[in-house]
Amino acid sequence: MLVLGIESSCDETGAAIVKDGRYLLSNVVASQIEIHNRYGGVVPEVASRQQLASIIPVIETALEQAECGWEDLDAVGATYGPGLAGSLLVGLTVGKTLALAYNLPFLGVNHLEAHIYANWLRQPDDPNWQPGEDSGEFQVGDPDFPLLCLVVSGAHSELVLVRSHGHYELLGHTKDDAAGEAFDKVARVLGLEYPGGPSIQKAAQQAEAELQRTGKPRALINSTYRLPRAWLRGTYDFSFSGLKTAVLHLAEGATAGQRPSTPGAKTQISKYTSMGLSTQKSGLNVPLLAASFQEAVVDVLAVKTRMAAQEHHVKQVLMAGGVAANLALRTRLEQELRPLHIRLSYPPITFCTDNAAMIASAAFFHLLHGERHALNLDVQPGLSLPFKQKV
Ligand code: KG4
Ligand code: ZN
């Protein structure tokens, strides 16, 4: 079954053609990073207007690259939530319209579920590339149920037990900021580029390389700037706002006296923006602080994921969402799980961040069960995973 997937939940416009929920025929993403970088974050109205400008050319390119025409497609899937309403509306409306015009089944896709399904995707160089085979619910190379998934994106941080296709149980979630959100806000405080995750990772790598070059101990990462970890013991929940505030206070201390005090109350966001500009000139060691922050996030995510995997006796752990692209997190989780013989899988970096291939994959597994959406489906900006129960 060939599915056209469409993704437009935030600042990326994506279209992809995927066969049987796994085999990638094309994947096109138009990113707005350069536009939003000017503002240090996503501006919703700018994002939705840009979606409008990009969506048709992106879909046409995806069809072209997959060398397929409308008559070859079996269905259309598009994200209907969660995300920014204006951005979601563009992809959902175009997806439904194309389904109507070409008389194809339509499926609205949950963006978070799609991040999990990125783990089913494979490219032509994958040893499990067998697109000719008759492929139903299970094929060699698919993740094994029951599995644990660490979903870490810009707006969500969740530990989810997945018993089978569509059966999700929430083990824990963030009480405040999502991991990606913390990366983005801390990057802004430190004057690093948007999106914060890759910038902080790069700065942390610079710090590590510098320590190595000068023969200093790696332990300096945690002893120079002592940052807190919210363990929230007895739960699989997370909290990153205290950590974010600790970095803010360090940066504030370092820049005190350097910038004129602003009269009146300031919002958190304007505080971050002004801080980001000034820390560059402060005595703060930005790469070392970035490394220290990254390690604090990774510590909590990796240890809690390992504990949940042990308690629920899963054989496999999946990573999903933009923060799953983080190399330090991947390495640390691998170290936690290997001694327990628990397999760790994560999508290639391009499928961790927002893309439409994962949308097509998730759509396929729903279509396989005969699911369809009516064409009056509306966007749901606050959509969550369809949890069966909270354990
Ligand atoms: O999944 P995603 O692309 O969009 C959402 O659905 O939110 O996630 C975006 C988030 C951003 O917060 C970004 O800073 C973070 O993923 N991210 C990373 C890395 N690459 C992207 N965080 C840490 N390390 C990375 N290498
Ligand atoms: Zn996402």
Short mmCIF file of C-alpha atoms and ligand atoms in Angstrom, two decimals:
data_model
loop_
_atom_site.label_atom_id
_atom_site.label_comp_id
_atom_site.label_asym_id
_atom_site.label_seq_id
_atom_site.Cartn_x
_atom_site.Cartn_y
_atom_site.Cartn_z
CA MET A 1 0.00 0.00 0.00
CA LEU A 2 1.44 3.40 -1.04
CA VAL A 3 0.61 6.25 1.34
CA LEU A 4 1.23 9.97 0.84
CA GLY A 5 2.07 11.44 4.26
CA ILE A 6 1.77 15.18 4.98
CA GLU A 7 3.27 16.93 8.01
CA SER A 8 2.73 20.59 8.92
CA SER A 9 2.36 20.71 12.71
CA CYS A 10 4.99 23.37 13.44
CA ASP A 11 7.78 24.93 11.39
CA GLU A 12 8.55 22.07 9.01
CA THR A 13 6.54 21.31 5.86
CA GLY A 14 6.87 17.68 4.86
CA ALA A 15 5.54 15.24 2.28
CA ALA A 16 6.64 11.63 1.83
CA ILE A 17 5.66 8.49 -0.05
CA VAL A 18 6.03 5.30 1.99
CA LYS A 19 5.19 1.72 0.95
CA ASP A 20 3.56 -0.54 3.53
CA GLY A 21 4.37 1.77 6.42
CA ARG A 22 8.07 1.00 6.24
CA TYR A 23 9.72 1.48 2.87
CA LEU A 24 10.74 5.02 2.09
CA LEU A 25 10.27 6.02 -1.54
CA SER A 26 10.64 9.76 -0.97
CA ASN A 27 10.82 12.21 1.91
CA VAL A 28 10.84 15.97 1.36
CA VAL A 29 11.09 18.54 4.16
CA ALA A 30 11.06 22.33 3.77
CA SER A 31 12.45 23.81 6.97
CA GLN A 32 11.78 27.29 8.30
CA ILE A 33 14.68 27.22 10.76
CA GLU A 34 16.46 30.17 9.15
CA ILE A 35 13.35 32.33 9.36
CA HIS A 36 12.60 31.52 13.03
CA ASN A 37 16.25 31.72 14.03
CA ARG A 38 15.92 35.50 13.68
CA TYR A 39 13.33 35.48 16.47
CA GLY A 40 14.98 32.79 18.65
CA GLY A 41 11.89 30.57 18.36
CA VAL A 42 8.83 29.75 16.26
CA VAL A 43 6.44 32.62 15.49
CA PRO A 44 3.07 30.86 14.87
CA GLU A 45 1.64 33.20 12.24
CA VAL A 46 4.89 33.30 10.28
CA ALA A 47 5.01 29.48 10.49
CA SER A 48 1.50 28.95 9.09
CA ARG A 49 1.99 31.41 6.23
CA GLN A 50 5.23 29.68 5.32
CA GLN A 51 3.42 26.32 5.39
CA LEU A 52 1.01 27.70 2.78
CA ALA A 53 3.84 28.78 0.52
CA SER A 54 5.71 25.46 0.75
CA ILE A 55 3.12 22.72 0.88
CA ILE A 56 2.19 22.23 -2.80
CA PRO A 57 5.78 22.32 -4.13
CA VAL A 58 6.84 19.92 -1.34
CA ILE A 59 4.09 17.41 -2.24
CA GLU A 60 4.88 17.67 -5.97
CA THR A 61 8.57 17.03 -5.26
CA ALA A 62 7.76 14.00 -3.08
CA LEU A 63 5.70 12.44 -5.91
CA GLU A 64 8.42 13.22 -8.43
CA GLN A 65 11.21 11.73 -6.30
CA ALA A 66 9.18 8.57 -5.66
CA GLU A 67 8.51 8.40 -9.42
CA CYS A 68 4.85 7.90 -8.81
CA GLY A 69 1.64 9.53 -9.97
CA TRP A 70 -1.67 10.12 -8.21
CA GLU A 71 -3.03 6.91 -9.72
CA ASP A 72 -0.36 4.89 -7.84
CA LEU A 73 -1.39 6.13 -4.39
CA ASP A 74 -3.67 4.09 -2.10
CA ALA A 75 -4.29 6.65 0.66
CA VAL A 76 -3.44 10.07 2.11
CA GLY A 77 -2.47 10.70 5.76
CA ALA A 78 -1.96 14.13 7.33
CA THR A 79 -1.17 15.33 10.86
CA TYR A 80 -4.22 16.69 12.72
CA GLY A 81 -2.53 17.32 16.09
CA PRO A 82 -0.82 18.15 18.35
CA GLY A 83 0.81 21.34 17.09
CA LEU A 84 0.14 24.93 16.12
CA ALA A 85 -3.46 25.34 14.90
CA GLY A 86 -2.62 27.56 11.93
CA SER A 87 0.17 25.27 10.72
CA LEU A 88 -1.89 22.09 11.23
CA LEU A 89 -4.80 23.56 9.25
CA VAL A 90 -2.67 23.93 6.13
CA GLY A 91 -1.52 20.28 5.91
CA LEU A 92 -4.83 18.83 7.05
CA THR A 93 -6.86 20.88 4.58
CA VAL A 94 -4.56 20.07 1.68
CA GLY A 95 -4.53 16.35 2.63
CA LYS A 96 -8.30 16.11 2.85
CA THR A 97 -8.74 18.03 -0.41
CA LEU A 98 -6.33 15.73 -2.28
CA ALA A 99 -8.11 12.66 -0.87
CA LEU A 100 -11.43 14.05 -2.08
CA ALA A 101 -10.09 15.04 -5.50
CA TYR A 102 -8.44 11.67 -6.18
CA ASN A 103 -11.06 9.58 -4.37
CA LEU A 104 -8.56 8.15 -1.88
CA PRO A 105 -9.11 7.05 1.74
CA PHE A 106 -8.01 9.72 4.24
CA LEU A 107 -6.49 9.31 7.67
CA GLY A 108 -5.75 12.06 10.21
CA VAL A 109 -2.54 11.19 12.05
CA ASN A 110 -1.49 11.87 15.65
CA HIS A 111 1.95 13.51 15.39
CA LEU A 112 3.22 11.89 18.61
CA GLU A 113 2.19 8.44 17.50
CA ALA A 114 3.94 9.13 14.20
CA HIS A 115 7.20 9.95 16.05
CA ILE A 116 7.03 6.42 17.51
CA TYR A 117 6.35 4.93 14.05
CA ALA A 118 9.54 6.56 12.71
CA ASN A 119 11.15 3.43 14.21
CA TRP A 120 9.41 1.28 11.56
CA LEU A 121 10.89 3.23 8.64
CA ARG A 122 13.72 1.89 6.53
CA GLN A 123 15.74 3.19 3.60
CA PRO A 124 17.07 1.25 0.59
CA ASP A 125 20.45 0.60 2.27
CA ASP A 126 18.72 -1.11 5.25
CA PRO A 127 19.38 -4.87 5.53
CA ASN A 128 15.63 -5.31 6.05
CA TRP A 129 14.67 -3.55 2.81
CA GLN A 130 12.14 -5.97 1.25
CA PRO A 131 9.43 -3.82 -0.28
CA GLY A 132 8.37 -6.62 -2.62
CA GLU A 133 7.20 -8.85 0.25
CA ASP A 134 3.58 -9.00 1.27
CA SER A 135 3.72 -6.92 4.46
CA GLY A 136 1.03 -6.84 7.08
CA GLU A 137 1.27 -6.13 10.80
CA PHE A 138 4.67 -7.69 11.36
CA GLN A 139 7.74 -7.99 9.20
CA VAL A 140 11.36 -8.87 9.94
CA GLY A 141 13.09 -5.68 11.12
CA ASP A 142 10.02 -4.28 12.90
CA PRO A 143 10.28 -3.39 16.60
CA ASP A 144 9.12 -6.13 19.00
CA PHE A 145 6.11 -5.66 21.32
CA PRO A 146 5.77 -5.10 24.21
CA LEU A 147 8.21 -2.22 24.08
CA LEU A 148 9.02 0.94 25.97
CA CYS A 149 9.23 4.22 24.10
CA LEU A 150 10.90 7.39 25.33
CA VAL A 151 9.06 10.17 23.49
CA VAL A 152 11.08 13.37 23.75
CA SER A 153 10.14 16.25 21.47
CA GLY A 154 9.83 20.02 21.64
CA ALA A 155 6.57 19.85 23.56
CA HIS A 156 6.44 16.33 25.06
CA SER A 157 8.52 14.10 27.31
CA GLU A 158 6.83 10.80 28.03
CA LEU A 159 7.65 7.23 28.89
CA VAL A 160 5.14 5.04 27.10
CA LEU A 161 4.61 1.29 27.30
CA VAL A 162 3.46 0.06 23.89
CA ARG A 163 1.86 -3.41 24.11
CA SER A 164 0.80 -3.66 20.46
CA HIS A 165 -0.13 -1.38 17.56
CA GLY A 166 -2.24 1.43 19.04
CA HIS A 167 -2.09 0.17 22.64
CA TYR A 168 -0.33 2.85 24.69
CA GLU A 169 0.05 3.07 28.47
CA LEU A 170 1.51 6.23 30.02
CA LEU A 171 4.18 5.43 32.63
CA GLY A 172 5.37 8.99 33.19
CA HIS A 173 5.44 12.46 31.71
CA THR A 174 6.95 15.87 32.32
CA LYS A 175 5.37 17.96 35.04
CA ASP A 176 6.53 21.21 33.42
CA ASP A 177 8.87 21.80 30.47
CA ALA A 178 9.47 19.16 27.81
CA ALA A 179 13.09 18.09 27.29
CA GLY A 180 13.26 19.79 23.87
CA GLU A 181 11.69 22.95 25.27
CA ALA A 182 14.39 23.03 27.98
CA PHE A 183 17.11 22.64 25.32
CA ASP A 184 15.57 25.49 23.31
CA LYS A 185 15.16 27.87 26.26
CA VAL A 186 18.61 27.19 27.71
CA ALA A 187 20.17 27.70 24.27
CA ARG A 188 18.47 31.08 24.09
CA VAL A 189 19.80 32.01 27.53
CA LEU A 190 23.30 31.04 26.43
CA GLY A 191 23.04 32.97 23.16
CA LEU A 192 23.07 29.81 21.03
CA GLU A 193 21.07 29.38 17.83
CA TYR A 194 17.54 28.02 17.45
CA PRO A 195 16.73 25.13 17.55
CA GLY A 196 18.54 24.72 20.84
CA GLY A 197 19.07 20.95 20.87
CA PRO A 198 21.61 20.72 18.06
CA SER A 199 23.33 23.97 19.20
CA ILE A 200 23.74 22.71 22.77
CA GLN A 201 24.97 19.35 21.52
CA LYS A 202 27.57 21.10 19.36
CA ALA A 203 28.70 23.39 22.18
CA ALA A 204 28.94 20.39 24.55
CA GLN A 205 31.07 18.54 22.01
CA GLN A 206 33.38 21.58 21.82
CA ALA A 207 33.71 21.55 25.63
CA GLU A 208 34.56 17.84 25.67
CA ALA A 209 37.12 18.28 22.88
CA GLU A 210 38.69 21.21 24.73
CA LEU A 211 38.96 19.24 27.98
CA GLN A 212 40.58 16.39 26.09
CA ARG A 213 42.96 18.69 24.23
CA THR A 214 44.13 20.34 27.43
CA GLY A 215 44.35 17.04 29.35
CA LYS A 216 41.76 18.10 31.91
CA PRO A 217 39.36 15.60 33.53
CA ARG A 218 35.91 15.13 32.00
CA ALA A 219 34.50 15.40 35.53
CA LEU A 220 34.89 19.18 35.20
CA ILE A 221 31.64 19.15 33.20
CA ASN A 222 29.70 18.39 36.36
CA SER A 223 31.90 20.09 38.93
CA THR A 224 32.34 23.50 37.27
CA TYR A 225 28.62 24.21 37.08
CA ARG A 226 26.66 22.09 39.54
CA LEU A 227 23.22 21.69 38.06
CA PRO A 228 20.27 19.98 39.76
CA ARG A 229 18.47 16.83 38.61
CA ALA A 230 14.79 16.38 39.50
CA TRP A 231 14.57 12.64 40.15
CA LEU A 232 10.92 12.68 41.35
CA ARG A 233 11.60 9.31 42.99
CA GLY A 234 8.95 6.62 42.92
CA THR A 235 7.57 7.94 39.61
CA TYR A 236 8.56 7.89 35.97
CA ASP A 237 7.72 11.58 35.69
CA PHE A 238 10.18 14.28 34.66
CA SER A 239 10.72 17.94 35.50
CA PHE A 240 13.15 20.21 33.69
CA SER A 241 12.08 23.70 34.73
CA GLY A 242 14.28 23.77 37.87
CA LEU A 243 17.29 22.84 35.76
CA LYS A 244 16.42 25.55 33.21
CA THR A 245 16.08 28.12 36.01
CA ALA A 246 19.43 27.08 37.50
CA VAL A 247 21.13 27.82 34.17
CA LEU A 248 19.27 31.12 33.97
CA HIS A 249 20.52 32.11 37.44
CA LEU A 250 24.11 31.20 36.56
CA ALA A 251 23.87 33.28 33.41
CA GLU A 252 22.21 36.11 35.31
CA GLY A 253 24.98 36.06 37.91
CA ALA A 254 27.62 36.13 35.22
CA THR A 255 26.05 39.07 33.44
CA ALA A 256 25.04 41.10 36.51
CA GLY A 257 26.25 44.63 36.13
CA GLN A 258 26.89 44.22 32.41
CA ARG A 259 23.44 45.17 31.19
CA PRO A 260 21.26 48.07 32.24
CA SER A 261 18.39 47.03 34.49
CA THR A 262 15.04 47.09 32.71
CA PRO A 263 12.31 48.86 34.61
CA GLY A 264 9.04 47.04 35.32
CA ALA A 265 8.15 43.39 35.27
CA LYS A 266 9.62 41.32 32.47
CA THR A 267 8.18 38.17 31.00
CA GLN A 268 10.29 35.01 31.11
CA ILE A 269 10.67 35.08 27.34
CA SER A 270 11.95 38.64 27.10
CA LYS A 271 14.31 37.80 29.93
CA TYR A 272 15.70 34.88 27.95
CA THR A 273 16.11 36.99 24.83
CA SER A 274 18.02 39.76 26.55
CA MET A 275 20.14 37.27 28.50
CA GLY A 276 21.10 35.42 25.35
CA LEU A 277 22.64 38.49 23.82
CA SER A 278 24.73 39.40 26.81
CA THR A 279 26.18 36.07 27.98
CA GLN A 280 28.43 36.02 24.92
CA LYS A 281 30.53 38.72 26.54
CA SER A 282 30.34 37.37 30.10
CA GLY A 283 32.90 35.29 31.93
CA LEU A 284 30.65 32.27 31.51
CA ASN A 285 32.15 29.22 29.83
CA VAL A 286 29.20 28.63 27.51
CA PRO A 287 30.37 25.29 26.02
CA LEU A 288 31.08 23.87 29.49
CA LEU A 289 27.73 25.05 30.83
CA ALA A 290 25.98 23.61 27.76
CA ALA A 291 27.73 20.28 28.37
CA SER A 292 26.74 20.34 32.03
CA PHE A 293 23.10 21.07 31.15
CA GLN A 294 22.99 18.35 28.49
CA GLU A 295 24.44 15.83 30.94
CA ALA A 296 21.82 16.70 33.57
CA VAL A 297 18.97 16.10 31.07
CA VAL A 298 20.54 12.92 29.72
CA ASP A 299 21.16 11.50 33.23
CA VAL A 300 17.51 11.70 34.23
CA LEU A 301 16.10 10.52 30.90
CA ALA A 302 18.48 7.55 30.66
CA VAL A 303 18.19 6.33 34.24
CA LYS A 304 14.39 6.59 34.36
CA THR A 305 14.04 4.85 30.99
CA ARG A 306 16.28 2.00 32.18
CA MET A 307 14.30 1.62 35.40
CA ALA A 308 10.97 1.52 33.54
CA ALA A 309 12.34 -0.99 31.03
CA GLN A 310 13.49 -3.24 33.90
CA GLU A 311 10.22 -3.02 35.81
CA HIS A 312 8.09 -3.77 32.76
CA HIS A 313 10.37 -6.53 31.41
CA VAL A 314 10.54 -5.17 27.88
CA LYS A 315 13.04 -6.57 25.39
CA GLN A 316 13.28 -3.40 23.39
CA VAL A 317 13.37 0.35 24.02
CA LEU A 318 12.60 2.87 21.29
CA MET A 319 13.49 6.54 21.19
CA ALA A 320 11.23 9.03 19.42
CA GLY A 321 11.01 12.78 18.80
CA GLY A 322 13.54 15.51 18.10
CA VAL A 323 15.58 15.00 21.28
CA ALA A 324 16.12 11.35 20.25
CA ALA A 325 18.60 12.85 17.76
CA ASN A 326 20.86 13.75 20.69
CA LEU A 327 24.05 11.71 20.46
CA ALA A 328 24.89 11.93 24.18
CA LEU A 329 21.42 10.61 25.05
CA ARG A 330 21.74 7.73 22.58
CA THR A 331 25.16 6.74 23.91
CA ARG A 332 24.13 6.97 27.55
CA LEU A 333 20.92 4.96 27.04
CA GLU A 334 22.90 2.31 25.19
CA GLN A 335 25.26 2.09 28.20
CA GLU A 336 22.32 1.75 30.60
CA LEU A 337 20.52 -0.95 28.61
CA ARG A 338 23.34 -3.09 27.21
CA PRO A 339 24.21 -4.85 30.51
CA LEU A 340 20.51 -5.79 30.82
CA HIS A 341 20.43 -7.21 27.26
CA ILE A 342 17.66 -4.78 26.35
CA ARG A 343 17.84 -3.67 22.72
CA LEU A 344 17.83 0.07 22.01
CA SER A 345 16.55 1.40 18.68
CA TYR A 346 16.24 4.92 17.36
CA PRO A 347 15.44 6.34 13.95
CA PRO A 348 18.12 7.98 11.79
CA ILE A 349 18.50 11.65 12.76
CA THR A 350 16.37 12.91 9.83
CA PHE A 351 13.44 10.78 11.05
CA CYS A 352 13.77 11.91 14.70
CA THR A 353 12.86 15.50 13.92
CA ASP A 354 9.61 16.38 12.16
CA ASN A 355 9.06 14.65 8.82
CA ALA A 356 6.20 13.25 6.77
CA ALA A 357 7.56 9.70 6.33
CA MET A 358 6.61 8.92 9.94
CA ILE A 359 3.10 10.29 9.23
CA ALA A 360 2.71 7.93 6.26
CA SER A 361 3.94 5.02 8.41
CA ALA A 362 1.48 5.66 11.25
CA ALA A 363 -1.33 6.15 8.72
CA PHE A 364 -0.55 2.76 7.14
CA PHE A 365 -0.98 0.81 10.38
CA HIS A 366 -4.34 2.47 11.04
CA LEU A 367 -5.52 1.91 7.46
CA LEU A 368 -4.50 -1.75 7.81
CA HIS A 369 -7.17 -2.03 10.52
CA GLY A 370 -9.80 -0.49 8.26
CA GLU A 371 -9.71 2.92 9.94
CA ARG A 372 -10.62 6.04 7.96
CA HIS A 373 -11.44 9.63 8.90
CA ALA A 374 -14.38 11.60 7.58
CA LEU A 375 -13.45 14.72 5.63
CA ASN A 376 -14.89 17.01 8.30
CA LEU A 377 -12.00 16.10 10.66
CA ASP A 378 -10.76 19.24 12.44
CA VAL A 379 -7.29 20.01 13.82
CA GLN A 380 -6.63 19.15 17.49
CA PRO A 381 -3.72 21.33 18.70
CA GLY A 382 -3.74 19.74 22.18
CA LEU A 383 -4.01 16.10 21.08
CA SER A 384 -2.18 13.49 23.22
CA LEU A 385 -1.43 9.83 22.59
CA PRO A 386 -4.57 7.70 22.93
CA PHE A 387 -3.65 6.12 26.29
CA LYS A 388 -5.52 3.02 27.40
CA GLN A 389 -4.68 3.57 31.07
CA LYS A 390 -2.17 5.21 33.38
CA VAL A 391 -0.13 2.53 35.12
O1 KG4 B 1 10.03 16.28 17.39
P1 KG4 B 1 10.46 17.64 17.02
O2 KG4 B 1 11.18 17.84 15.72
O3 KG4 B 1 9.25 18.63 17.03
C1 KG4 B 1 8.20 18.48 17.93
O4 KG4 B 1 7.31 17.65 17.67
O5 KG4 B 1 8.27 19.19 18.97
O6 KG4 B 1 11.36 18.14 18.22
C2 KG4 B 1 11.96 19.39 18.21
C3 KG4 B 1 12.83 19.49 19.44
C4 KG4 B 1 13.42 20.88 19.63
O7 KG4 B 1 13.18 21.27 20.96
C5 KG4 B 1 14.90 20.67 19.35
O8 KG4 B 1 15.73 21.55 20.08
C6 KG4 B 1 15.09 19.23 19.78
O9 KG4 B 1 13.93 18.58 19.35
N1 KG4 B 1 16.28 18.61 19.18
C7 KG4 B 1 17.32 18.18 19.89
C8 KG4 B 1 18.30 17.73 18.96
N2 KG4 B 1 17.78 17.91 17.70
C9 KG4 B 1 16.54 18.44 17.86
N3 KG4 B 1 17.53 18.15 21.23
C10 KG4 B 1 18.71 17.67 21.66
N4 KG4 B 1 19.70 17.25 20.83
C11 KG4 B 1 19.54 17.26 19.48
N5 KG4 B 1 20.53 16.84 18.68
ZN ZN B 2 7.56 16.43 16.31
#
